[in-house]
Amino acid sequence: MFSNFIYFLAALVIYTTSELFDKPSGFDPGAIGLCLLSTAAFALVCRIYFNRLSRLGQALPAQEIDQRVNTAVSRLSISALVLFAVNIYGFRVNHLLSGVAIFQWMPTLGALLFLGLFLFYLLLIWNFAYQIQKRFFTVSLTKKSFIISNIAFCLPAMLPWFFLSLLADCLGLLPFDGLNKFLNSTAGEVIYILFFVIFISVFGPVLIQRLWGCRPLKSGYDRQRIEKTCRMADLKYRDILVWNLFGGGMITAGVMGIVGRFRYILVTPALLACLDDDEIEGVVLHEIGHVYHQHMLFYLFFFAGFIACNFVFFEPLMLMIYLINPLYAGASFLGLSQDTAHAAVTCLVLIGLFVLYFRFVFGLFMRHFERQADLHIFKYTDSPSALISTFYKIASLSRQAIDKPNWHHFSIARRIGFLEKCRMNPALIQNHHGKVKKMIAGYLLAVGIVFFLGYSLSYGGLNTSFTRFVGGKILSRQLELDPNNSDLYVQVGDFYYDARQYEKAMVAYENVLTIDPVNVHALNNLAWLLATCPDKSFRNAPRSLDLARRAVDIRKEAYILDTYAEALYLNNHKRQALAAAKQALEISTQRKQYYEDQVTRFEKALQKSLPDKV
C-alpha cells in the first residue's frame, strides 16, 4: 500500500515536468486516439496477467501466489507510470485542454484531471487483481470496497500538493500585484511553502481520518484497554478511531499527528478481534514508540529536505545536464532536437532522484524507525513476548510468508529475531537507538551540505563561476556541432570577455568577422574591447575606431554609438566623441543615467583640452 504513495508522487513529478517540453500548437485528435488505444491495451494486459495468476493459484501454495500477486501489482503499477509518461511526454494529452479558459485560470484543475488518468490505470490493476486478492482477506470484502479503500489510502499523498497548488491559483487571481510579486519571489515561495507544510502537518490528520472513514471507538472494554496503555505511556491524543481499512480485515494499527490535540490512534476491527490484552498493549506501545521518538516529525523534515534541495538545485541540475555530450550525440542520431533531448533527460533525472530518495533512503529510515518502535515495549516490560506473538498471528492470519521482504518494514522474521536478541542482550536496544541518531545526524548533515551547495550555485558566491563554466562548455560543444555559426562565436567572445580572458575573446570575435564581415555585434564588441579593455596591452586605437565606424554605418543604436564614442575618445577626437555620446543619449530608451554620465564625462574631457589649444 505504501508503494502507491510513491507511484502517485512520481506521477505528479511526471506531470509537472512536462512543462519543460515545447507546447504543441493546436488540437491533435490523434493524441486522444493513441491515448485510448494504449489504455485499452493496458487493460487487456492486466486482465490476461491476473487471469493467468488465478489459474495458477489453484495449484500453488497461498504464500507463493500471494507473493506473485504482489509482484504483478508492482510491475503493472510501474508500467502504468511508464504509460502515463508516454501519454504526457509523447502524446502530450495534457495540452489538449490548454485553450480552455478555466484550466488557464486554475491550472490545478487540469493537473487533477490528467492525474486522474494515472488513477484510472491503477483502478484497472485493482479491478483485475481483486479476483485473486480477495482470498487473502480475513473478512468478506466487495470489489467496490476494495477499490475505494485503495483510493482512500492513496489520497493523503496528493492532498498537500492539491491544496498548495489550488491556493496558489486562487491567490494568483486576486488583484493584489504586490502580494503576487512577493509570492513569486524566492523568499515568498520559501515562506509560503514552509507555512503551508506546517499547517498541513498539524491539521492534516483531521481531514485524513475523515477520508478514511474512521469513526470513534465505542466506549467499552476495547477502548478501556487502549486508554489504559496510553495513560501508562502518558500519551496525549485526540481520539481512538476504528480504521475500517479494506473492510477492517487487516490486522494493523497506526498513529498520526505531531500535535497531541490533533493526534489520532487508529485500530482495525480485525486487530481488536484477534489479539488478547497483552498483545493489544504491545501494538499500542509500538505506535506510541513512533510518537516518543518523534518519527512523524522527522518524516516532515524528510519531505521538507527534498523540497528544499530540489528548490535550490533545480536550475544547476538543468545546466549540468547540458554537459552530457553523449546525450546530444545520441539525440542528433535519433533526429531529436537538443531542447527535446534536454527536457527528456531532465525529467528522467528528476524522476530517478525522486524514486531513489523516497524508495531507498526514505525506506531505509522507515525500516529502522519501525524497529525502534518495536523496541519501545522494553521501556515498560522486560519481555517482548506480546509483540512477538502478535507478529506470528499477523503472519498466520494473513497467510503471508514470515520472511517476506518489505521496503518500509523489515520482514516479520527479522523483527522477531531482533526482539529475541534484545531480550537476551539489552545493550542492543541502546545500540540501535544510537544508530538511528547517527543516521538522522548524517541525513541532516548531508541535506545541509547539498542545500548549501545548491544555494551557492543558484544564488550565492559560486553562481557566477559555475554559470561561466557551464556556459563555456555549452558554447564549445555548440561550435563543434556548428562551426560556421557566427552568432555562436559572438557568444563565445562575450563569455571570454566576462571571464577576463581577453585574448580568447578577441580570437572569437575575429572568427566571427572571418565568417561574417558585417556582423554588427562582433564589430561593436571587438571595438569595445580594443578601446576599453582593462588590460591596456590589448588596446588598439586605430583598429577600434575602424571597427566601431563600420558598426555605426550598419546600425545606429545607442550601445553602438557609445562604443563609437569611446573609440573616438581613445583616438583623441574629443568633439566627435561628445557628439556621438549625445546622439546615443538622444536615441536611448534604457540606461539613461549611464548615457548622461558618458556625455558629462566627454564634456569635461573636452573642456580640459581647450586651454591647451588657445
Coordinates of C-alpha atoms in Angstrom, one line a residue:
M1 CA 0.0 0.0 0.0
F2 CA 2.8 2.4 0.9
S3 CA 4.2 1.9 -2.7
N4 CA 1.0 3.6 -4.0
F5 CA 2.2 6.8 -2.2
I6 CA 5.4 6.6 -4.3
Y7 CA 3.6 5.9 -7.5
F8 CA 1.2 8.9 -7.1
L9 CA 4.0 11.3 -6.2
A10 CA 6.1 10.0 -9.2
A11 CA 3.1 10.6 -11.4
L12 CA 2.9 14.2 -10.1
V13 CA 6.6 14.7 -10.9
I14 CA 5.9 13.4 -14.4
Y15 CA 3.0 15.8 -14.9
T16 CA 4.8 18.9 -13.5
T17 CA 8.0 18.3 -15.5
S18 CA 6.0 18.1 -18.8
E19 CA 6.2 21.9 -18.9
L20 CA 9.9 21.6 -19.8
F21 CA 8.9 20.5 -23.3
D22 CA 7.7 22.8 -26.0
K23 CA 3.9 23.1 -26.1
P24 CA 2.3 21.7 -29.2
S25 CA 0.5 24.0 -31.5
G26 CA -3.2 23.4 -31.9
F27 CA -5.5 20.5 -31.1
D28 CA -4.3 17.0 -32.1
P29 CA -7.2 14.5 -32.2
G30 CA -4.8 11.7 -33.0
A31 CA -3.4 12.1 -29.4
I32 CA -6.7 11.1 -28.0
G33 CA -6.9 8.1 -30.2
L34 CA -3.4 6.9 -29.2
C35 CA -4.2 7.5 -25.5
L36 CA -7.4 5.4 -25.7
L37 CA -5.7 2.7 -27.7
S38 CA -2.8 2.4 -25.2
T39 CA -5.3 2.4 -22.3
A40 CA -7.3 -0.5 -23.9
A41 CA -4.0 -2.4 -24.5
F42 CA -3.0 -1.9 -20.8
A43 CA -6.4 -3.1 -19.6
L44 CA -6.1 -6.2 -21.7
V45 CA -2.6 -6.9 -20.3
C46 CA -3.9 -6.6 -16.8
R47 CA -6.8 -8.9 -17.4
I48 CA -4.5 -11.6 -19.0
Y49 CA -1.9 -11.3 -16.3
F50 CA -4.3 -11.8 -13.4
N51 CA -6.4 -14.5 -15.1
R52 CA -3.2 -16.5 -15.5
L53 CA -2.3 -16.0 -11.9
S54 CA -5.8 -17.0 -10.9
R55 CA -5.4 -20.3 -12.7
L56 CA -2.0 -20.9 -11.2
G57 CA -3.4 -20.1 -7.7
Q58 CA -5.5 -23.3 -7.7
A59 CA -2.3 -25.3 -7.7
L60 CA 0.3 -23.2 -5.9
P61 CA 0.5 -22.6 -2.1
A62 CA -1.2 -19.5 -0.7
Q63 CA 2.1 -17.8 0.3
E64 CA 3.7 -18.3 -3.2
I65 CA 0.6 -17.0 -5.0
D66 CA 0.4 -14.0 -2.7
Q67 CA 4.0 -13.1 -3.5
R68 CA 3.3 -13.5 -7.2
V69 CA 0.2 -11.2 -7.0
N70 CA 2.2 -8.5 -5.1
T71 CA 4.9 -8.7 -7.7
A72 CA 2.4 -8.4 -10.5
V73 CA 0.7 -5.4 -8.9
S74 CA 4.1 -3.7 -8.5
R75 CA 5.2 -4.4 -12.1
L76 CA 1.9 -3.3 -13.6
S77 CA 1.9 -0.1 -11.4
I78 CA 5.4 0.8 -12.7
S79 CA 4.1 0.0 -16.2
A80 CA 1.2 2.4 -15.5
L81 CA 3.7 5.1 -14.6
V82 CA 5.6 4.5 -17.9
L83 CA 2.3 4.6 -19.9
F84 CA 1.3 7.8 -18.1
A85 CA 4.7 9.3 -19.0
V86 CA 4.2 8.3 -22.7
N87 CA 0.8 10.0 -22.7
I88 CA 2.1 13.1 -21.1
Y89 CA 5.5 13.4 -22.7
G90 CA 4.8 11.7 -26.0
F91 CA 1.2 12.2 -26.9
R92 CA 1.0 15.5 -25.0
V93 CA -2.6 14.8 -23.9
N94 CA -2.2 17.3 -21.1
H95 CA -2.2 20.2 -23.6
L96 CA -5.5 19.2 -25.3
L97 CA -7.4 21.4 -22.9
S98 CA -4.8 24.2 -22.7
G99 CA -7.1 26.6 -24.6
V100 CA -10.0 26.2 -22.2
A101 CA -10.3 29.3 -20.0
I102 CA -11.0 27.6 -16.7
F103 CA -7.8 25.5 -17.0
Q104 CA -5.8 28.6 -17.8
W105 CA -7.2 30.3 -14.7
M106 CA -6.9 27.3 -12.4
P107 CA -4.1 25.0 -13.7
T108 CA -4.5 22.7 -10.7
L109 CA -7.9 21.5 -12.1
G110 CA -6.1 20.5 -15.3
A111 CA -3.4 18.7 -13.4
L112 CA -6.1 16.9 -11.3
L113 CA -7.9 15.9 -14.4
F114 CA -4.9 14.3 -16.0
L115 CA -3.6 12.7 -12.8
G116 CA -7.0 11.0 -12.8
L117 CA -5.7 9.2 -16.0
F118 CA -3.0 7.6 -13.9
L119 CA -5.5 6.8 -11.2
F120 CA -7.6 5.1 -13.9
Y121 CA -4.7 2.9 -14.8
L122 CA -4.3 1.9 -11.1
L123 CA -8.1 1.2 -11.0
L124 CA -7.7 -1.2 -13.8
I125 CA -5.0 -3.1 -11.9
W126 CA -7.0 -3.2 -8.7
N127 CA -10.1 -4.3 -10.6
F128 CA -8.5 -7.3 -12.1
A129 CA -6.3 -8.1 -9.0
Y130 CA -9.4 -8.3 -6.8
Q131 CA -10.5 -11.7 -8.2
I132 CA -7.4 -13.3 -6.7
Q133 CA -6.5 -11.0 -3.8
K134 CA -9.9 -11.4 -2.1
R135 CA -8.9 -14.9 -1.0
F136 CA -6.3 -13.3 1.3
F137 CA -8.7 -11.0 3.2
T138 CA -9.8 -12.1 6.6
V139 CA -13.3 -10.7 6.1
S140 CA -15.7 -10.6 3.1
L141 CA -14.8 -7.6 1.0
T142 CA -16.6 -6.5 -2.1
K143 CA -14.7 -5.3 -5.2
K144 CA -16.1 -1.8 -4.7
S145 CA -14.9 -1.6 -1.1
F146 CA -11.5 -3.0 -2.2
I147 CA -11.0 -0.3 -4.8
I148 CA -12.4 2.5 -2.7
S149 CA -10.0 1.5 0.1
N150 CA -7.0 1.6 -2.2
I151 CA -8.1 5.1 -3.5
A152 CA -8.6 6.4 0.0
F153 CA -5.2 5.2 1.2
C154 CA -3.5 7.0 -1.7
L155 CA -5.3 10.3 -1.4
P156 CA -3.2 11.7 1.5
A157 CA -0.1 11.6 -0.8
M158 CA -1.8 14.1 -3.1
L159 CA -3.6 16.4 -0.6
P160 CA -0.6 18.6 0.3
W161 CA 0.1 19.3 -3.4
F162 CA -3.5 19.8 -4.3
F163 CA -4.3 22.4 -1.6
L164 CA -0.9 24.1 -2.1
S165 CA -1.5 24.4 -5.9
L166 CA -5.1 25.4 -5.5
L167 CA -4.3 28.1 -3.0
A168 CA -1.6 29.4 -5.3
D169 CA -4.1 29.5 -8.2
C170 CA -6.6 31.4 -6.1
L171 CA -4.0 33.9 -4.9
G172 CA -2.9 34.5 -8.4
L173 CA -6.4 35.5 -9.4
L174 CA -6.6 38.2 -6.7
P175 CA -5.9 41.8 -7.8
F176 CA -3.0 42.3 -5.5
D177 CA 0.1 42.8 -7.5
G178 CA 2.3 43.4 -4.5
L179 CA 1.3 40.1 -2.9
N180 CA 1.7 38.1 -6.2
K181 CA 5.1 39.7 -6.8
F182 CA 6.2 38.7 -3.2
L183 CA 4.8 35.1 -3.6
N184 CA 6.7 34.7 -6.9
S185 CA 9.9 35.8 -5.3
T186 CA 12.4 33.3 -3.8
A187 CA 11.7 34.5 -0.2
G188 CA 8.0 34.5 -0.8
E189 CA 7.9 30.9 -2.2
V190 CA 10.0 29.6 0.7
I191 CA 7.8 31.3 3.4
Y192 CA 4.6 30.3 1.6
I193 CA 5.6 26.6 1.3
L194 CA 7.0 26.5 4.8
F195 CA 3.8 27.9 6.3
F196 CA 1.7 25.5 4.3
V197 CA 3.7 22.4 5.2
I198 CA 3.5 23.3 8.9
F199 CA -0.3 23.9 8.6
I200 CA -1.0 20.6 6.8
S201 CA 1.2 18.6 9.1
V202 CA -0.7 19.9 12.1
F203 CA -4.2 19.8 10.8
G204 CA -3.9 17.2 8.1
P205 CA -4.8 14.2 10.3
V206 CA -8.3 15.8 10.9
L207 CA -9.0 15.6 7.2
I208 CA -7.3 12.2 6.6
Q209 CA -9.3 10.4 9.3
R210 CA -12.5 11.6 7.6
L211 CA -11.2 10.5 4.1
W212 CA -10.5 7.0 5.6
G213 CA -14.0 6.8 7.0
C214 CA -12.7 6.4 10.6
R215 CA -15.1 6.5 13.5
P216 CA -14.6 6.8 17.2
L217 CA -14.1 3.5 19.0
K218 CA -17.2 3.0 21.2
S219 CA -16.9 3.0 25.0
G220 CA -16.3 -0.5 26.3
Y221 CA -13.6 -3.0 27.1
D222 CA -11.6 -2.5 23.9
R223 CA -11.4 1.3 24.3
Q224 CA -10.6 0.9 28.0
R225 CA -7.6 -1.3 27.5
I226 CA -6.1 1.1 24.9
E227 CA -6.8 4.1 27.1
K228 CA -5.1 2.3 29.9
T229 CA -1.9 1.8 27.8
C230 CA -2.0 5.4 26.7
R231 CA -2.2 6.6 30.3
M232 CA 0.7 4.4 31.3
A233 CA 2.8 5.9 28.5
D234 CA 1.5 9.4 29.2
L235 CA 0.4 9.8 25.5
K236 CA -1.7 12.8 24.5
Y237 CA -4.2 12.2 21.8
R238 CA -7.5 13.5 20.3
D239 CA -9.3 10.2 19.9
I240 CA -9.1 6.5 19.3
L241 CA -10.6 5.6 16.0
V242 CA -11.8 2.4 14.3
W243 CA -9.9 2.1 11.0
N244 CA -12.1 0.2 8.5
L245 CA -9.2 -0.2 6.1
F246 CA -10.2 -2.8 3.4
G247 CA -13.3 -3.7 5.3
G248 CA -11.5 -3.6 8.7
G249 CA -10.0 -7.0 7.8
M250 CA -6.3 -6.0 8.0
I251 CA -4.6 -6.7 11.4
T252 CA -2.9 -3.4 11.8
A253 CA -2.9 -0.1 13.8
G254 CA -1.5 3.3 13.3
V255 CA -1.0 6.8 14.8
M256 CA -1.0 10.1 13.0
G257 CA -0.5 13.7 14.2
I258 CA 2.6 15.5 15.5
V259 CA 0.5 17.6 17.9
G260 CA -1.4 15.9 20.7
R261 CA -4.5 18.0 20.2
F262 CA -4.8 16.6 16.7
R263 CA -3.3 13.1 17.1
Y264 CA -5.3 10.0 16.4
I265 CA -4.8 6.4 17.3
L266 CA -6.1 4.0 14.6
V267 CA -7.0 0.4 15.2
T268 CA -8.8 -2.1 12.8
P269 CA -11.6 -4.3 13.9
A270 CA -9.6 -7.4 12.9
L271 CA -6.8 -6.4 15.3
L272 CA -9.2 -5.9 18.2
A273 CA -10.9 -9.2 17.4
C274 CA -7.8 -11.5 17.2
L275 CA -5.4 -10.1 19.8
D276 CA -5.5 -10.5 23.6
D277 CA -5.0 -7.8 26.2
D278 CA -1.2 -8.1 26.3
E279 CA -0.9 -8.2 22.5
I280 CA -3.1 -5.1 22.2
E281 CA -0.9 -3.4 24.7
G282 CA 2.2 -4.4 22.7
V283 CA 0.8 -3.0 19.5
V284 CA -0.3 0.3 21.1
L285 CA 3.2 0.7 22.7
H286 CA 4.7 0.2 19.3
E287 CA 2.6 3.1 17.9
I288 CA 3.4 5.2 20.9
G289 CA 7.1 4.4 20.2
H290 CA 6.7 6.4 16.9
V291 CA 5.4 9.3 18.9
Y292 CA 8.0 9.0 21.6
H293 CA 10.9 9.1 19.1
Q294 CA 9.2 11.8 17.0
H295 CA 9.3 9.8 13.8
M296 CA 6.5 11.7 12.3
L297 CA 8.3 15.0 12.8
F298 CA 11.3 13.5 11.1
Y299 CA 9.1 12.5 8.2
L300 CA 8.1 16.1 7.9
F301 CA 11.7 17.2 7.8
F302 CA 12.4 14.4 5.2
F303 CA 9.8 15.8 2.8
A304 CA 10.9 19.4 3.5
G305 CA 14.5 18.4 2.8
F306 CA 13.6 17.0 -0.6
I307 CA 11.6 20.1 -1.4
A308 CA 14.4 22.5 -0.2
C309 CA 17.2 20.6 -2.1
N310 CA 15.0 20.4 -5.3
F311 CA 14.3 24.1 -5.0
V312 CA 17.9 25.3 -4.9
F313 CA 19.3 22.6 -7.2
F314 CA 16.8 22.6 -10.0
E315 CA 18.5 25.2 -12.2
P316 CA 22.1 24.0 -11.6
L317 CA 20.9 20.4 -12.4
M318 CA 19.3 21.5 -15.7
L319 CA 22.6 23.3 -16.6
M320 CA 24.7 20.3 -15.7
I321 CA 22.6 18.0 -17.9
Y322 CA 23.7 20.2 -20.8
L323 CA 27.2 18.9 -20.3
I324 CA 26.3 15.3 -21.1
N325 CA 27.9 15.2 -24.6
P326 CA 26.9 11.6 -25.5
L327 CA 23.3 12.5 -24.8
Y328 CA 23.2 15.1 -27.5
A329 CA 25.1 13.0 -29.9
G330 CA 22.5 10.3 -29.4
A331 CA 19.7 12.8 -29.8
S332 CA 21.1 14.0 -33.0
F333 CA 21.4 10.5 -34.3
L334 CA 17.7 9.9 -33.5
G335 CA 16.7 13.1 -35.1
L336 CA 15.7 14.8 -31.9
S337 CA 16.3 18.5 -31.2
Q338 CA 18.7 19.3 -28.4
D339 CA 15.9 21.0 -26.4
T340 CA 13.7 17.9 -26.6
A341 CA 16.6 15.7 -25.5
H342 CA 17.5 18.0 -22.6
A343 CA 13.9 18.1 -21.4
A344 CA 13.5 14.3 -21.6
V345 CA 16.8 13.7 -19.7
T346 CA 15.9 16.4 -17.1
C347 CA 12.6 14.6 -16.5
L348 CA 14.3 11.2 -16.2
V349 CA 16.9 12.5 -13.8
L350 CA 14.2 14.2 -11.6
I351 CA 12.1 11.1 -11.5
G352 CA 15.1 8.9 -10.8
L353 CA 16.2 11.1 -7.9
F354 CA 12.7 11.1 -6.6
V355 CA 12.4 7.3 -6.6
L356 CA 15.9 6.9 -5.2
Y357 CA 15.2 9.4 -2.4
F358 CA 11.8 8.0 -1.3
R359 CA 12.1 4.3 -2.2
F360 CA 15.6 3.7 -0.9
V361 CA 16.6 6.5 1.5
F362 CA 13.2 7.0 3.0
G363 CA 12.6 3.2 3.1
L364 CA 15.9 2.8 5.0
F365 CA 14.8 5.2 7.7
M366 CA 11.3 3.7 7.8
R367 CA 12.6 0.2 8.5
H368 CA 14.9 1.4 11.3
F369 CA 12.1 3.6 12.7
E370 CA 9.8 0.6 12.8
R371 CA 12.5 -1.4 14.6
Q372 CA 12.9 1.4 17.0
A373 CA 9.2 1.5 17.7
D374 CA 9.2 -2.3 18.3
L375 CA 11.9 -1.7 20.9
H376 CA 9.7 0.7 22.8
I377 CA 8.0 -2.2 24.5
F378 CA 11.2 -2.7 26.6
K379 CA 10.6 0.6 28.2
Y380 CA 7.6 -1.0 30.1
T381 CA 8.5 -4.6 30.3
D382 CA 11.5 -7.0 30.1
S383 CA 9.7 -9.3 27.7
P384 CA 8.6 -8.6 24.1
S385 CA 6.5 -11.8 24.0
A386 CA 3.3 -10.0 23.4
L387 CA 4.6 -8.2 20.4
I388 CA 6.3 -11.4 19.1
S389 CA 3.0 -13.4 19.4
T390 CA 1.3 -10.6 17.5
F391 CA 3.7 -10.9 14.6
Y392 CA 3.1 -14.6 14.5
K393 CA -0.7 -14.1 14.4
I394 CA -0.4 -11.5 11.6
A395 CA 1.7 -13.9 9.5
S396 CA -0.7 -16.8 10.1
L397 CA -4.0 -15.0 9.6
S398 CA -2.8 -13.0 6.5
R399 CA -1.2 -16.2 5.1
Q400 CA 2.0 -14.4 4.2
A401 CA 5.5 -15.8 4.4
I402 CA 7.1 -14.8 7.7
D403 CA 10.3 -13.9 5.8
K404 CA 8.6 -11.9 3.1
P405 CA 10.7 -8.7 2.4
N406 CA 9.3 -5.3 2.6
W407 CA 10.8 -2.0 1.6
H408 CA 9.4 0.0 4.5
H409 CA 9.4 -2.8 7.2
F410 CA 11.9 -5.5 8.0
S411 CA 10.4 -8.9 7.4
I412 CA 8.4 -10.4 10.3
A413 CA 11.1 -13.0 10.8
R414 CA 13.8 -10.3 11.1
R415 CA 11.7 -8.2 13.5
I416 CA 11.0 -11.2 15.7
G417 CA 14.7 -12.2 15.6
F418 CA 15.9 -8.8 16.6
L419 CA 13.4 -8.6 19.6
E420 CA 14.7 -12.0 20.7
K421 CA 18.3 -10.8 20.5
C422 CA 17.4 -7.7 22.5
R423 CA 15.8 -9.8 25.2
M424 CA 19.0 -11.8 25.5
N425 CA 21.3 -8.8 25.2
P426 CA 19.5 -5.5 26.3
A427 CA 22.6 -3.5 25.3
L428 CA 21.4 -3.9 21.7
I429 CA 18.5 -1.6 22.4
Q430 CA 20.6 1.4 23.1
N431 CA 22.9 0.5 20.3
H432 CA 20.0 0.7 17.9
H433 CA 18.8 4.0 19.3
G434 CA 22.3 5.3 18.9
K435 CA 22.5 4.0 15.4
V436 CA 19.2 5.8 14.5
K437 CA 20.5 9.1 16.0
K438 CA 23.7 8.8 13.9
M439 CA 21.6 8.1 10.8
I440 CA 19.5 11.2 11.4
A441 CA 22.6 13.4 12.1
G442 CA 24.1 12.1 8.9
Y443 CA 21.0 12.8 7.0
L444 CA 20.7 16.4 8.3
L445 CA 24.4 16.9 7.6
A446 CA 24.1 15.6 4.0
V447 CA 20.9 17.7 3.3
G448 CA 22.6 20.7 4.8
I449 CA 25.7 20.3 2.5
V450 CA 23.5 19.6 -0.6
F451 CA 21.3 22.7 0.2
F452 CA 24.3 24.9 0.9
L453 CA 26.0 23.8 -2.4
G454 CA 22.8 24.2 -4.3
Y455 CA 22.1 27.6 -2.8
S456 CA 25.7 28.7 -3.6
L457 CA 25.4 27.6 -7.2
S458 CA 22.0 29.2 -7.7
Y459 CA 22.1 32.4 -5.7
G460 CA 25.4 32.6 -3.8
G461 CA 29.1 33.0 -4.4
L462 CA 29.5 30.1 -6.8
N463 CA 26.8 31.2 -9.1
T464 CA 29.0 33.3 -11.4
S465 CA 31.9 30.9 -11.8
F466 CA 29.5 27.9 -12.2
T467 CA 27.5 29.7 -14.8
R468 CA 30.6 30.7 -16.7
F469 CA 32.0 27.2 -16.6
V470 CA 28.8 25.6 -17.9
G471 CA 28.3 28.3 -20.4
G472 CA 31.8 27.8 -21.8
K473 CA 31.3 24.1 -22.1
I474 CA 28.0 24.5 -23.8
L475 CA 29.3 27.1 -26.3
S476 CA 32.3 24.9 -27.1
R477 CA 30.1 21.9 -27.9
Q478 CA 27.8 24.1 -30.0
L479 CA 30.7 25.3 -32.0
E480 CA 31.9 21.7 -32.6
L481 CA 28.4 20.9 -33.9
D482 CA 28.1 24.1 -36.0
P483 CA 31.5 25.6 -36.6
N484 CA 30.2 28.1 -39.2
N485 CA 27.6 29.7 -36.9
S486 CA 28.9 33.2 -36.5
D487 CA 26.4 34.1 -33.7
L488 CA 27.9 31.4 -31.6
Y489 CA 31.3 32.9 -31.9
V490 CA 29.9 36.2 -30.6
Q491 CA 28.5 34.4 -27.6
V492 CA 31.9 32.8 -27.0
G493 CA 33.6 36.1 -27.3
D494 CA 31.2 37.7 -24.8
F495 CA 31.7 34.7 -22.5
Y496 CA 35.5 35.0 -22.5
Y497 CA 35.3 38.8 -22.1
D498 CA 33.2 38.4 -19.0
A499 CA 35.7 35.9 -17.8
R500 CA 38.5 38.4 -18.4
Q501 CA 40.2 36.0 -20.9
Y502 CA 40.7 38.9 -23.4
E503 CA 42.9 37.1 -25.9
K504 CA 40.4 34.3 -26.4
A505 CA 37.6 36.8 -26.7
M506 CA 39.5 38.6 -29.5
V507 CA 40.1 35.3 -31.3
A508 CA 36.3 34.5 -31.1
Y509 CA 35.3 37.9 -32.4
E510 CA 37.9 37.7 -35.2
N511 CA 36.5 34.3 -36.2
V512 CA 33.0 35.9 -36.5
L513 CA 34.3 38.6 -38.8
T514 CA 36.1 36.0 -40.9
I515 CA 32.8 34.2 -41.4
D516 CA 30.5 37.3 -41.4
P517 CA 32.4 40.5 -42.0
V518 CA 29.3 42.7 -41.4
N519 CA 28.2 41.1 -38.1
V520 CA 27.4 44.2 -36.2
H521 CA 27.6 42.6 -32.8
A522 CA 31.1 41.3 -33.4
L523 CA 32.2 44.6 -34.9
N524 CA 30.9 46.5 -31.9
N525 CA 32.1 44.1 -29.2
L526 CA 35.6 43.8 -30.6
A527 CA 35.8 47.6 -31.0
W528 CA 34.7 48.0 -27.3
L529 CA 37.4 45.5 -26.2
L530 CA 40.1 47.3 -28.2
A531 CA 39.0 50.7 -26.9
T532 CA 38.3 50.0 -23.2
C533 CA 40.0 46.7 -22.2
P534 CA 41.2 46.9 -18.5
D535 CA 44.4 45.3 -19.7
K536 CA 45.8 48.2 -21.7
S537 CA 48.1 45.8 -23.6
F538 CA 45.1 44.7 -25.7
R539 CA 44.0 48.3 -26.6
N540 CA 44.4 49.3 -30.3
A541 CA 43.1 52.8 -31.0
P542 CA 43.1 52.8 -34.9
R543 CA 41.7 49.2 -35.2
S544 CA 39.0 50.0 -32.6
L545 CA 37.9 53.2 -34.5
D546 CA 37.8 51.4 -37.8
L547 CA 35.6 48.6 -36.4
A548 CA 33.3 51.0 -34.5
R549 CA 32.8 53.2 -37.6
R550 CA 31.9 50.0 -39.6
A551 CA 29.4 49.0 -36.9
V552 CA 27.8 52.5 -36.9
D553 CA 27.5 52.5 -40.6
I554 CA 25.4 49.3 -40.4
R555 CA 23.2 50.2 -37.5
K556 CA 22.8 53.3 -35.3
E557 CA 21.7 52.2 -31.9
A558 CA 22.6 53.7 -28.5
Y559 CA 25.1 51.0 -27.4
I560 CA 26.8 51.0 -30.8
L561 CA 27.2 54.8 -30.8
D562 CA 28.5 54.6 -27.3
T563 CA 31.3 52.2 -28.5
Y564 CA 32.0 54.6 -31.4
A565 CA 32.3 57.5 -28.9
E566 CA 34.8 55.5 -26.8
A567 CA 36.9 54.7 -29.9
L568 CA 36.8 58.4 -31.0
Y569 CA 37.9 59.5 -27.5
L570 CA 40.7 56.9 -27.5
N571 CA 41.9 58.4 -30.8
N572 CA 41.8 61.9 -29.3
H573 CA 38.8 63.0 -31.3
K574 CA 37.0 64.5 -28.3
R575 CA 34.5 66.7 -30.1
Q576 CA 33.3 63.9 -32.3
A577 CA 33.2 61.6 -29.2
L578 CA 31.0 64.1 -27.4
A579 CA 28.7 64.4 -30.4
A580 CA 28.4 60.6 -30.7
A581 CA 27.7 60.3 -26.9
K582 CA 24.9 62.9 -27.2
Q583 CA 23.4 61.1 -30.1
A584 CA 23.4 57.8 -28.1
L585 CA 21.7 59.6 -25.2
E586 CA 19.1 61.0 -27.5
I587 CA 18.0 57.7 -29.1
S588 CA 18.4 55.5 -25.9
T589 CA 15.4 54.0 -24.3
Q590 CA 17.1 52.4 -21.4
R591 CA 20.1 53.1 -19.1
K592 CA 19.5 56.8 -19.4
Q593 CA 21.7 57.6 -16.4
Y594 CA 24.7 55.8 -17.9
Y595 CA 24.4 57.7 -21.2
E596 CA 24.1 61.0 -19.4
D597 CA 27.2 60.2 -17.4
Q598 CA 29.0 59.5 -20.6
V599 CA 28.1 62.9 -22.1
T600 CA 29.2 64.6 -18.9
R601 CA 32.5 62.7 -19.0
F602 CA 33.3 63.7 -22.5
E603 CA 32.2 67.3 -21.9
K604 CA 34.7 67.6 -19.0
A605 CA 37.5 66.0 -21.1
L606 CA 36.8 68.4 -23.9
Q607 CA 36.9 71.5 -21.6
K608 CA 40.2 70.4 -20.1
S609 CA 41.7 70.1 -23.5
L610 CA 40.5 73.6 -24.8
P611 CA 43.0 75.8 -22.9
D612 CA 45.9 73.8 -24.3
K613 CA 44.8 74.9 -27.8
V614 CA 44.3 78.6 -27.1

